[in-house]
Coordinates of C-alpha atoms in Angstrom, one line a residue:
Chain A
M1 CA -27.0 -31.4 -1.9
N2 CA -24.4 -32.8 -4.2
E3 CA -22.1 -35.2 -2.5
K4 CA -18.4 -34.8 -3.2
K5 CA -17.0 -37.5 -5.5
D6 CA -13.4 -38.4 -6.4
L7 CA -13.6 -37.8 -10.1
K8 CA -10.3 -37.6 -11.8
Y9 CA -9.7 -38.8 -15.4
G10 CA -7.1 -38.6 -18.2
F11 CA -8.9 -37.0 -21.1
F12 CA -8.4 -38.9 -24.3
L13 CA -9.3 -36.6 -27.1
G14 CA -9.0 -38.8 -30.2
C15 CA -9.0 -37.1 -33.6
V16 CA -12.4 -36.0 -34.8
A17 CA -13.4 -34.1 -31.6
P18 CA -10.3 -31.9 -31.2
N19 CA -9.5 -31.5 -34.9
R20 CA -13.0 -31.2 -36.6
Y21 CA -15.6 -30.7 -33.9
P22 CA -13.8 -28.8 -31.1
M23 CA -17.2 -27.7 -29.7
I24 CA -17.5 -31.2 -28.4
E25 CA -14.2 -31.0 -26.7
A26 CA -15.0 -27.6 -25.2
S27 CA -18.4 -28.7 -23.9
I28 CA -17.0 -31.9 -22.3
R29 CA -14.4 -29.7 -20.5
A30 CA -16.9 -27.2 -19.4
V31 CA -19.5 -29.7 -18.1
F32 CA -16.9 -31.9 -16.3
E33 CA -15.5 -28.9 -14.6
H34 CA -19.0 -27.8 -13.6
L35 CA -19.6 -31.3 -12.2
G36 CA -16.5 -31.2 -10.1
A37 CA -14.5 -33.7 -12.2
E38 CA -10.9 -33.1 -12.9
L39 CA -9.6 -33.8 -16.4
Y40 CA -5.8 -34.4 -16.9
E41 CA -4.2 -33.9 -20.3
L42 CA -2.8 -37.0 -21.9
E43 CA 0.2 -35.3 -23.4
G44 CA 1.4 -36.9 -26.7
A45 CA -1.7 -39.1 -27.2
S46 CA -2.2 -40.3 -30.8
C47 CA -5.1 -41.6 -32.8
C48 CA -6.7 -44.4 -30.6
P49 CA -6.1 -46.0 -33.4
A50 CA -9.4 -46.0 -35.2
P51 CA -11.0 -49.5 -35.1
G52 CA -12.7 -49.6 -38.5
V53 CA -9.6 -48.7 -40.4
F54 CA -6.3 -49.3 -38.6
R55 CA -7.5 -52.4 -36.7
A56 CA -8.8 -53.7 -40.0
F57 CA -5.4 -53.1 -41.6
H58 CA -3.1 -54.6 -39.0
I59 CA -4.4 -55.9 -35.6
P60 CA -1.0 -56.0 -33.8
T61 CA -0.3 -52.3 -34.7
W62 CA -3.8 -51.3 -33.4
L63 CA -3.2 -53.2 -30.2
V64 CA 0.3 -51.8 -29.5
I65 CA -0.6 -48.1 -30.3
A66 CA -3.8 -48.5 -28.2
A67 CA -1.7 -49.9 -25.3
R68 CA 0.7 -46.9 -25.6
N69 CA -2.3 -44.5 -25.2
I70 CA -3.5 -46.4 -22.2
T71 CA 0.0 -46.2 -20.6
L72 CA -0.3 -42.4 -20.7
A73 CA -3.1 -42.5 -18.2
E74 CA -1.4 -45.3 -16.2
E75 CA 1.5 -42.9 -15.6
L76 CA -0.9 -40.4 -14.1
G77 CA -2.7 -43.1 -12.1
V78 CA -6.2 -42.1 -13.4
D79 CA -8.8 -43.9 -15.6
I80 CA -9.1 -42.8 -19.2
V81 CA -12.2 -41.0 -20.3
T82 CA -13.1 -40.4 -24.0
G83 CA -16.1 -38.7 -25.6
C84 CA -15.8 -40.8 -28.8
N85 CA -17.4 -44.2 -29.4
G86 CA -14.6 -45.2 -31.8
C87 CA -11.8 -44.4 -29.3
Y88 CA -13.9 -46.1 -26.6
G89 CA -14.2 -49.2 -28.8
T90 CA -10.5 -49.3 -29.4
L91 CA -9.3 -48.5 -25.9
R92 CA -11.9 -50.7 -24.2
D93 CA -11.5 -53.7 -26.6
A94 CA -7.7 -53.5 -26.5
W95 CA -7.9 -53.2 -22.6
Y96 CA -10.2 -56.2 -22.5
E97 CA -7.9 -58.3 -24.8
L98 CA -4.8 -57.4 -22.8
E99 CA -6.5 -58.2 -19.5
H100 CA -7.7 -61.6 -20.8
E101 CA -4.8 -62.8 -22.9
P102 CA -1.4 -62.9 -21.2
E103 CA 0.3 -63.8 -24.5
L104 CA -0.9 -60.6 -26.1
K105 CA 0.1 -58.5 -23.1
K106 CA 3.6 -60.1 -23.3
M107 CA 3.8 -59.3 -27.1
V108 CA 2.7 -55.7 -26.6
N109 CA 5.1 -55.1 -23.7
E110 CA 8.0 -56.4 -25.8
H111 CA 7.3 -53.6 -28.3
L112 CA 6.5 -51.0 -25.7
A113 CA 9.8 -51.8 -23.8
K114 CA 11.7 -50.5 -26.9
V115 CA 10.3 -47.0 -26.2
G116 CA 10.6 -47.3 -22.5
R117 CA 7.0 -48.0 -21.7
K118 CA 5.1 -50.8 -20.0
Y119 CA 1.4 -51.6 -20.1
K120 CA 0.4 -52.6 -16.6
G121 CA -3.4 -52.8 -16.8
S122 CA -4.0 -50.6 -13.8
I123 CA -6.8 -48.4 -15.1
E124 CA -10.1 -48.7 -17.0
P125 CA -11.0 -46.9 -20.2
K126 CA -14.4 -45.2 -19.9
H127 CA -16.8 -43.2 -22.0
V128 CA -18.0 -39.7 -21.0
V129 CA -21.5 -41.0 -20.9
Q130 CA -20.4 -44.0 -18.7
V131 CA -18.8 -41.5 -16.3
L132 CA -21.9 -39.4 -16.2
Y133 CA -24.2 -42.4 -15.7
Q134 CA -22.2 -44.8 -13.6
D135 CA -19.4 -42.8 -11.8
M136 CA -21.6 -39.8 -11.1
G137 CA -25.1 -41.2 -11.5
I138 CA -28.5 -39.7 -12.4
D139 CA -29.2 -38.5 -8.9
Y140 CA -25.9 -36.6 -8.8
L141 CA -26.5 -35.0 -12.2
K142 CA -30.1 -34.0 -11.2
G143 CA -28.7 -31.7 -8.5
F144 CA -27.0 -29.6 -11.1
V145 CA -30.0 -29.0 -13.4
K146 CA -31.0 -25.3 -13.3
H147 CA -33.2 -25.0 -16.4
K148 CA -35.7 -27.5 -17.7
F149 CA -36.8 -27.5 -21.4
S150 CA -40.5 -27.6 -21.5
D151 CA -40.9 -28.5 -25.2
L152 CA -37.9 -30.2 -26.9
K153 CA -38.3 -33.4 -28.9
V154 CA -35.0 -35.3 -29.1
A155 CA -33.9 -38.1 -31.4
V156 CA -31.3 -39.9 -29.3
H157 CA -28.5 -41.6 -31.3
Y158 CA -26.3 -43.9 -29.3
G159 CA -24.0 -45.0 -32.1
C160 CA -22.7 -48.6 -32.1
H161 CA -19.5 -49.0 -30.1
I162 CA -20.7 -47.4 -26.9
V163 CA -23.0 -50.5 -26.4
K164 CA -21.4 -53.2 -28.6
P165 CA -19.7 -55.7 -28.4
S166 CA -21.9 -56.0 -25.3
D167 CA -19.6 -58.5 -23.6
K168 CA -16.9 -55.9 -23.4
R169 CA -19.1 -53.0 -22.3
P170 CA -20.4 -52.0 -18.9
W171 CA -24.1 -52.1 -19.6
G172 CA -24.9 -55.6 -18.3
G173 CA -25.1 -57.2 -21.7
E174 CA -27.9 -54.8 -23.0
Y175 CA -27.5 -53.9 -26.6
E176 CA -30.9 -54.0 -28.3
C177 CA -32.5 -51.3 -26.4
P178 CA -30.4 -49.5 -23.8
T179 CA -31.9 -46.4 -22.0
F180 CA -28.9 -44.8 -20.2
L181 CA -28.5 -41.9 -22.7
D182 CA -32.2 -41.3 -22.9
E183 CA -32.3 -41.0 -19.1
I184 CA -29.6 -38.4 -19.2
V185 CA -31.3 -36.5 -22.0
E186 CA -34.6 -36.5 -20.1
L187 CA -33.0 -35.0 -17.0
T188 CA -33.1 -31.7 -18.9
G189 CA -36.9 -31.9 -19.4
A190 CA -36.4 -32.7 -23.1
K191 CA -38.4 -35.7 -24.4
S192 CA -36.7 -38.6 -26.0
I193 CA -38.8 -39.6 -29.0
D194 CA -39.0 -43.2 -30.2
Y195 CA -38.2 -43.4 -33.9
K196 CA -37.9 -46.3 -36.3
D197 CA -34.6 -48.2 -36.1
K198 CA -33.3 -45.9 -33.4
F199 CA -30.2 -48.0 -32.8
M200 CA -29.2 -48.2 -36.4
C201 CA -25.6 -47.2 -37.2
C202 CA -24.9 -43.7 -38.7
G203 CA -22.9 -45.3 -41.5
A204 CA -19.5 -43.7 -41.0
G205 CA -17.7 -46.4 -39.0
G206 CA -15.9 -49.5 -40.1
A207 CA -13.9 -47.7 -42.8
V208 CA -17.1 -47.3 -44.8
R209 CA -17.0 -43.5 -44.9
T210 CA -13.4 -43.5 -46.2
A211 CA -14.2 -46.3 -48.7
V212 CA -17.4 -45.1 -50.3
K213 CA -18.9 -41.8 -48.9
E214 CA -22.2 -42.4 -50.7
V215 CA -22.8 -45.6 -48.8
A216 CA -22.3 -43.9 -45.5
A217 CA -24.6 -41.0 -46.7
D218 CA -27.3 -43.6 -47.5
F219 CA -27.2 -45.0 -43.9
S220 CA -27.7 -41.4 -42.7
R221 CA -30.4 -40.7 -45.2
E222 CA -32.5 -43.6 -43.8
K223 CA -31.8 -42.5 -40.2
L224 CA -32.7 -38.9 -41.0
K225 CA -36.0 -39.9 -42.6
N226 CA -37.0 -41.9 -39.6
I227 CA -36.0 -39.0 -37.3
R228 CA -38.0 -36.4 -39.4
D229 CA -41.0 -38.8 -39.6
A230 CA -41.1 -38.9 -35.8
G231 CA -41.2 -35.1 -35.6
C232 CA -37.9 -34.6 -33.7
D233 CA -36.4 -31.1 -33.2
I234 CA -32.8 -32.2 -32.8
I235 CA -30.4 -35.1 -32.7
I236 CA -28.5 -35.8 -29.5
D237 CA -25.4 -38.1 -29.9
C238 CA -22.4 -39.1 -27.9
C239 CA -19.8 -39.7 -30.6
P240 CA -17.8 -37.2 -32.6
F241 CA -17.6 -39.5 -35.7
C242 CA -21.4 -40.1 -35.6
H243 CA -21.7 -36.4 -35.1
L244 CA -19.6 -35.7 -38.2
Q245 CA -21.6 -38.2 -40.2
L246 CA -25.0 -36.8 -39.1
D247 CA -23.9 -33.2 -39.6
L248 CA -21.7 -33.1 -42.6
G249 CA -23.2 -36.4 -43.8
Q250 CA -26.6 -34.7 -43.7
M251 CA -25.4 -32.2 -46.3
E252 CA -24.0 -35.1 -48.4
A253 CA -27.2 -37.0 -48.1
N254 CA -29.1 -33.9 -49.2
S255 CA -27.0 -33.6 -52.3
V256 CA -26.4 -37.2 -53.3
Y257 CA -30.0 -38.4 -52.6
K258 CA -31.9 -35.2 -53.3
D259 CA -34.4 -37.0 -55.6
M260 CA -35.4 -39.4 -52.8
I261 CA -35.4 -36.8 -50.0
G262 CA -37.6 -34.0 -51.1
E263 CA -37.3 -31.1 -48.7
P264 CA -33.6 -31.1 -47.6
Y265 CA -32.8 -32.1 -44.0
K266 CA -31.7 -29.5 -41.6
I267 CA -31.9 -31.2 -38.3
P268 CA -29.4 -29.7 -35.7
V269 CA -27.0 -32.2 -34.3
V270 CA -26.0 -31.5 -30.7
Y271 CA -23.6 -33.4 -28.5
I272 CA -24.9 -34.7 -25.1
T273 CA -22.6 -32.4 -23.0
Q274 CA -23.8 -29.4 -25.0
L275 CA -27.4 -30.1 -24.1
L276 CA -26.5 -30.9 -20.4
G277 CA -24.4 -27.8 -20.1
L278 CA -27.3 -25.6 -21.2
A279 CA -29.6 -27.2 -18.6
F280 CA -26.9 -26.7 -16.0
G281 CA -26.8 -23.0 -16.9
I282 CA -23.4 -22.9 -18.5
D283 CA -22.7 -20.1 -21.0
P284 CA -23.5 -21.4 -24.6
N285 CA -20.2 -19.8 -25.7
R286 CA -18.3 -22.2 -23.5
L287 CA -20.3 -25.1 -24.9
G288 CA -19.3 -24.3 -28.4
L289 CA -22.9 -23.5 -29.4
V290 CA -22.2 -20.0 -30.7
K291 CA -20.7 -19.9 -34.1
N292 CA -18.1 -17.3 -35.2
H293 CA -19.5 -16.3 -38.6
N294 CA -16.2 -15.0 -39.8
L295 CA -15.1 -18.7 -40.1
T296 CA -16.3 -20.4 -43.3
G297 CA -16.2 -24.1 -44.4
V298 CA -16.1 -25.3 -40.8
S299 CA -18.4 -27.3 -38.6
P300 CA -21.3 -27.4 -37.8
F301 CA -22.5 -27.6 -41.3
I302 CA -26.2 -27.8 -40.2
P303 CA -26.9 -24.6 -38.2
V304 CA -27.7 -25.1 -34.5
E305 CA -29.3 -21.7 -34.2
P306 CA -32.9 -23.0 -34.6
F307 CA -32.2 -25.2 -31.6
L308 CA -30.7 -22.3 -29.5
K309 CA -33.6 -20.1 -30.5
K310 CA -36.2 -22.7 -29.5
V311 CA -34.6 -23.4 -26.1
K312 CA -33.9 -19.7 -25.4
E313 CA -37.6 -19.1 -25.0
Q314 CA -37.7 -22.0 -22.5
L315 CA -34.7 -20.9 -20.5
T316 CA -36.2 -18.8 -17.8
Chain B
M1 CA -17.3 -83.9 -25.7
S2 CA -13.8 -82.5 -26.0
E3 CA -13.0 -85.3 -28.4
N4 CA -15.7 -84.0 -30.7
V5 CA -14.3 -80.5 -30.5
E6 CA -11.0 -81.8 -31.7
K7 CA -12.7 -83.9 -34.4
Y8 CA -15.2 -81.4 -35.8
I9 CA -14.5 -77.9 -34.7
K10 CA -10.7 -77.6 -34.5
R11 CA -9.8 -80.1 -37.3
K12 CA -7.3 -78.3 -39.5
V13 CA -8.3 -79.6 -42.9
Y14 CA -11.4 -81.3 -44.0
K15 CA -12.7 -82.6 -47.3
G16 CA -13.8 -80.3 -50.0
T17 CA -12.2 -77.2 -48.5
N18 CA -9.5 -75.1 -50.2
S19 CA -7.9 -74.4 -46.9
R20 CA -5.5 -71.5 -47.3
I21 CA -7.8 -68.8 -45.9
A22 CA -9.5 -71.3 -43.6
E23 CA -6.1 -72.1 -42.2
K24 CA -5.3 -68.5 -41.6
F25 CA -8.5 -68.2 -39.7
V26 CA -7.7 -71.1 -37.5
D27 CA -4.2 -69.7 -36.9
A28 CA -5.8 -66.5 -35.8
G29 CA -7.9 -68.5 -33.2
L30 CA -11.1 -68.0 -35.1
E31 CA -11.9 -71.6 -35.7
K32 CA -15.4 -70.9 -34.3
I33 CA -16.3 -69.9 -37.9
R34 CA -16.8 -73.6 -38.5
A35 CA -19.8 -73.6 -36.2
C36 CA -21.7 -71.5 -38.8
I37 CA -25.0 -73.1 -39.8
N38 CA -25.6 -70.6 -42.6
C39 CA -28.8 -69.3 -41.0
G40 CA -28.4 -65.8 -42.3
T41 CA -29.2 -64.0 -39.1
C42 CA -26.0 -61.9 -39.8
S43 CA -27.2 -60.9 -43.2
G44 CA -30.7 -60.2 -41.9
S45 CA -29.3 -57.9 -39.2
C46 CA -26.9 -56.0 -41.4
P47 CA -27.7 -52.3 -42.1
S48 CA -25.2 -52.2 -44.9
G49 CA -26.8 -55.2 -46.6
R50 CA -30.0 -53.2 -46.9
R51 CA -28.4 -50.9 -49.4
T52 CA -25.3 -52.6 -50.8
A53 CA -24.4 -56.1 -52.1
I54 CA -22.7 -57.1 -48.8
R55 CA -24.1 -60.5 -47.6
T56 CA -22.4 -61.3 -44.4
R57 CA -23.5 -65.0 -44.5
S58 CA -21.9 -65.3 -47.9
I59 CA -18.7 -63.7 -46.8
I60 CA -18.3 -66.1 -43.9
R61 CA -19.3 -69.0 -46.1
R62 CA -16.7 -68.0 -48.8
A63 CA -14.0 -67.6 -46.1
L64 CA -14.9 -70.9 -44.6
T65 CA -14.6 -72.8 -47.9
G66 CA -11.4 -70.9 -48.9
D67 CA -12.9 -68.9 -51.8
E68 CA -10.1 -66.4 -52.2
S69 CA -12.1 -64.0 -54.2
V70 CA -13.6 -62.8 -51.0
L71 CA -10.3 -61.0 -50.2
E72 CA -10.6 -58.8 -53.3
D73 CA -14.3 -58.1 -52.9
I74 CA -15.1 -54.5 -51.9
D75 CA -18.0 -56.0 -49.8
I76 CA -15.7 -56.7 -46.9
W77 CA -15.0 -53.0 -46.7
L78 CA -18.7 -52.0 -46.7
C79 CA -19.3 -53.5 -43.2
S80 CA -19.7 -50.5 -40.8
T81 CA -18.8 -52.8 -37.9
C82 CA -22.1 -52.1 -36.1
Y83 CA -21.8 -55.5 -34.3
Y84 CA -25.4 -56.6 -34.8
C85 CA -24.2 -59.9 -36.5
Y86 CA -21.8 -60.4 -33.6
E87 CA -24.5 -60.0 -31.0
R88 CA -27.2 -61.9 -32.7
C89 CA -25.4 -65.0 -34.1
P90 CA -27.1 -68.0 -32.6
R91 CA -23.8 -69.9 -32.8
D92 CA -21.9 -67.2 -30.9
I93 CA -19.5 -66.6 -33.7
P94 CA -17.9 -63.2 -33.3
V95 CA -18.8 -62.3 -36.9
T96 CA -17.7 -58.7 -36.9
D97 CA -14.3 -59.7 -35.6
M98 CA -14.0 -62.3 -38.4
I99 CA -14.6 -59.6 -41.0
I100 CA -11.9 -57.5 -39.3
K101 CA -9.5 -60.5 -39.4
L102 CA -10.5 -61.1 -43.0
R103 CA -9.6 -57.5 -43.8
N104 CA -6.2 -58.1 -42.2
I105 CA -5.6 -61.0 -44.4
A106 CA -6.7 -59.1 -47.5
V107 CA -4.3 -56.2 -46.6
E108 CA -1.5 -58.6 -46.1
E109 CA -2.1 -59.9 -49.6
G110 CA -2.0 -56.3 -50.9
H111 CA -5.8 -55.8 -51.3
I112 CA -6.4 -52.4 -49.8
L113 CA -8.4 -49.5 -51.3
D114 CA -6.4 -46.4 -52.3
P115 CA -8.1 -44.0 -49.8
H116 CA -7.5 -46.5 -47.0
F117 CA -3.8 -46.9 -47.9
S118 CA -3.4 -43.1 -48.1
L119 CA -5.0 -42.7 -44.7
A120 CA -2.7 -45.2 -43.2
N121 CA 0.5 -44.3 -45.0
D122 CA 0.3 -40.6 -45.6
I123 CA -1.8 -39.4 -42.6
F124 CA -1.6 -41.8 -39.7
W125 CA 2.1 -42.7 -40.1
V126 CA 3.1 -39.1 -40.7
T127 CA 1.0 -37.3 -38.1
G128 CA -0.1 -39.9 -35.5
H129 CA -3.7 -38.7 -36.0
G130 CA -6.3 -40.3 -38.3
V131 CA -7.8 -36.8 -38.8
P132 CA -5.1 -34.2 -38.3
A133 CA -5.4 -30.4 -37.7
N134 CA -1.8 -29.3 -38.1
G135 CA -0.3 -27.5 -41.0
E136 CA -1.3 -24.5 -43.1
A137 CA -4.0 -26.5 -45.0
N138 CA -5.8 -27.0 -41.7
K139 CA -5.6 -23.5 -40.5
K140 CA -9.4 -23.1 -40.4
W141 CA -9.7 -25.9 -37.9
Q142 CA -7.1 -24.3 -35.7
D143 CA -9.1 -21.0 -35.9
L144 CA -12.3 -22.9 -35.0
R145 CA -10.6 -24.3 -31.9
V146 CA -9.5 -20.9 -30.9
S147 CA -13.0 -19.5 -31.4
F148 CA -14.2 -21.9 -28.6
G149 CA -11.4 -20.8 -26.3
L150 CA -9.1 -23.8 -27.0
P151 CA -5.5 -23.7 -28.0
P152 CA -5.0 -23.9 -31.8
L153 CA -3.7 -27.4 -31.5
P154 CA -4.7 -30.1 -29.0
P155 CA -2.0 -31.5 -26.5
T156 CA -1.8 -34.7 -28.5
V157 CA 0.9 -35.8 -30.9
H158 CA 0.3 -32.4 -32.6
M159 CA 2.1 -30.7 -29.7
H160 CA 4.7 -33.4 -29.2
P161 CA 6.9 -34.3 -32.2
E162 CA 8.8 -36.7 -30.1
A163 CA 5.5 -38.6 -29.5
V164 CA 5.0 -38.9 -33.3
K165 CA 8.5 -40.4 -33.5
E166 CA 7.7 -42.8 -30.7
C167 CA 4.6 -44.0 -32.4
Q168 CA 6.6 -44.5 -35.6
D169 CA 9.2 -46.5 -33.7
L170 CA 6.4 -48.7 -32.3
M171 CA 4.8 -49.1 -35.7
R172 CA 8.2 -50.1 -37.2
S173 CA 8.8 -52.6 -34.5
V174 CA 5.4 -54.2 -34.8
G175 CA 5.6 -54.5 -38.6
F176 CA 3.3 -51.8 -39.8
R177 CA 6.0 -49.9 -41.8
K178 CA 7.0 -53.1 -43.6
L179 CA 3.4 -53.9 -44.4
M180 CA 3.0 -50.4 -45.9
D181 CA 6.2 -50.7 -47.8
N182 CA 5.2 -54.1 -49.3
I183 CA 1.9 -52.6 -50.4
E184 CA 3.6 -49.6 -51.9
E185 CA 5.9 -51.9 -53.8
K186 CA 3.1 -54.0 -55.1
K187 CA 1.1 -51.0 -56.2
A188 CA 4.1 -49.6 -58.1
K189 CA 4.7 -52.9 -59.7
E190 CA 1.1 -53.2 -60.8
K191 CA 1.2 -49.7 -62.2
A192 CA 4.4 -50.4 -64.2
E193 CA 2.9 -53.6 -65.6
A194 CA -0.3 -51.9 -66.6
E195 CA 1.7 -49.2 -68.4
K196 CA 3.8 -51.8 -70.1
E197 CA 0.7 -53.6 -71.3
K198 CA -0.9 -50.3 -72.5
K199 CA 2.3 -49.5 -74.5
A200 CA 2.3 -53.0 -76.0
E201 CA -1.3 -52.5 -77.2
E202 CA -0.3 -49.2 -78.9

């Protein structure tokens, strides 16, 4: 039986999930509710701010705005949870710096005082996957699995900032070959397939996508080739920006590098809570897996129907 | 031991170095860059370097020796901040953080790509989001949210105009607005000069 846990979090949405891939937001909400976790809204939260761009432009601005976002959860007395590696990178790195450098904390609070806020350092920024794996745990999740997929080959993509920099992450310093996300994926009966350079970056981060889209698309092209060569059915990720790059970027790679690619890629990209939700028996509509075909020019750009069709036969 | 740290690692200026950028690094507490032995583990670990001209070792070397051209080089913007160089550096130099700091110095000197400036000045400053969904132009994204049972806009700055203002107050206070204004001014000046030159040629 599932033991009752005290699971309360401030849900930090970020930008890409709510504003471009809302199926990710919907699936996190559905799965957390199903698991007995309570998500509080962080009213008035802003961009985290994105580490590759705004941190790279002006570190003090990045730190002050990140601290403001953290204070929203502090007011509610709950830890922050975000489903985005970029937001996680910002909130966790900012938190780490503010906890370790009193001078920075003083500077930040001088600015925050002008808008009537104060960074206290009373809560911890966490990732959705961190909550699933550490706060809830594999055994707890196991109790909710209703359907097991008998034949689903998954390419797991961690993304960079959920594991690195490893000294500011909760995975015991592991960064070359972590397994926590694979373990969650395999709870569903799906098989995590090893592929070449599995931990390679998607290419979007660090301001690269905004600077030169073709460079980001070339990262993705290499990843997609390795994933196809390994015979995977779908990609599972845990970051909306990687998700955007592997979905929309898949289209871009298909067009920019069509001479190198041959048969265009059409590998469905699925967020971890969408997959988990299906295994828990949650309605695919609530997981954002059923597309409204009246809407055009919106995500996902690579159809997920082949994935749904494949698992439907296995959901008995 | 500590005497040697003072003597070799933290020494502010040493022979053969154009120290302007190096000084800025030291001021930013990044003097560990001087521990670099040029082994190239960073370049060898770099997924961007496999497809672009970015050579992390060279960036660090140029910053260390005060070669200012590194600030104008697009290479520093082609790092995807994957943190492999940071993790693998045998001298424990936080390489990725150095590149971020180098970008800060570049932006301060007015070297910022147009799409990055526009993202900061026209989107982040105005909306509080890096990727917004408000306004008529983004109606399809609001519809997409609704199709999944979510409200058209998230409960972020999008639903709280006073929060956008609060973020702007903070950004003004911390110097972001001034930084953007300086860049705008510099860009306008450069444009005017280029036009003047063009006219003179005609």
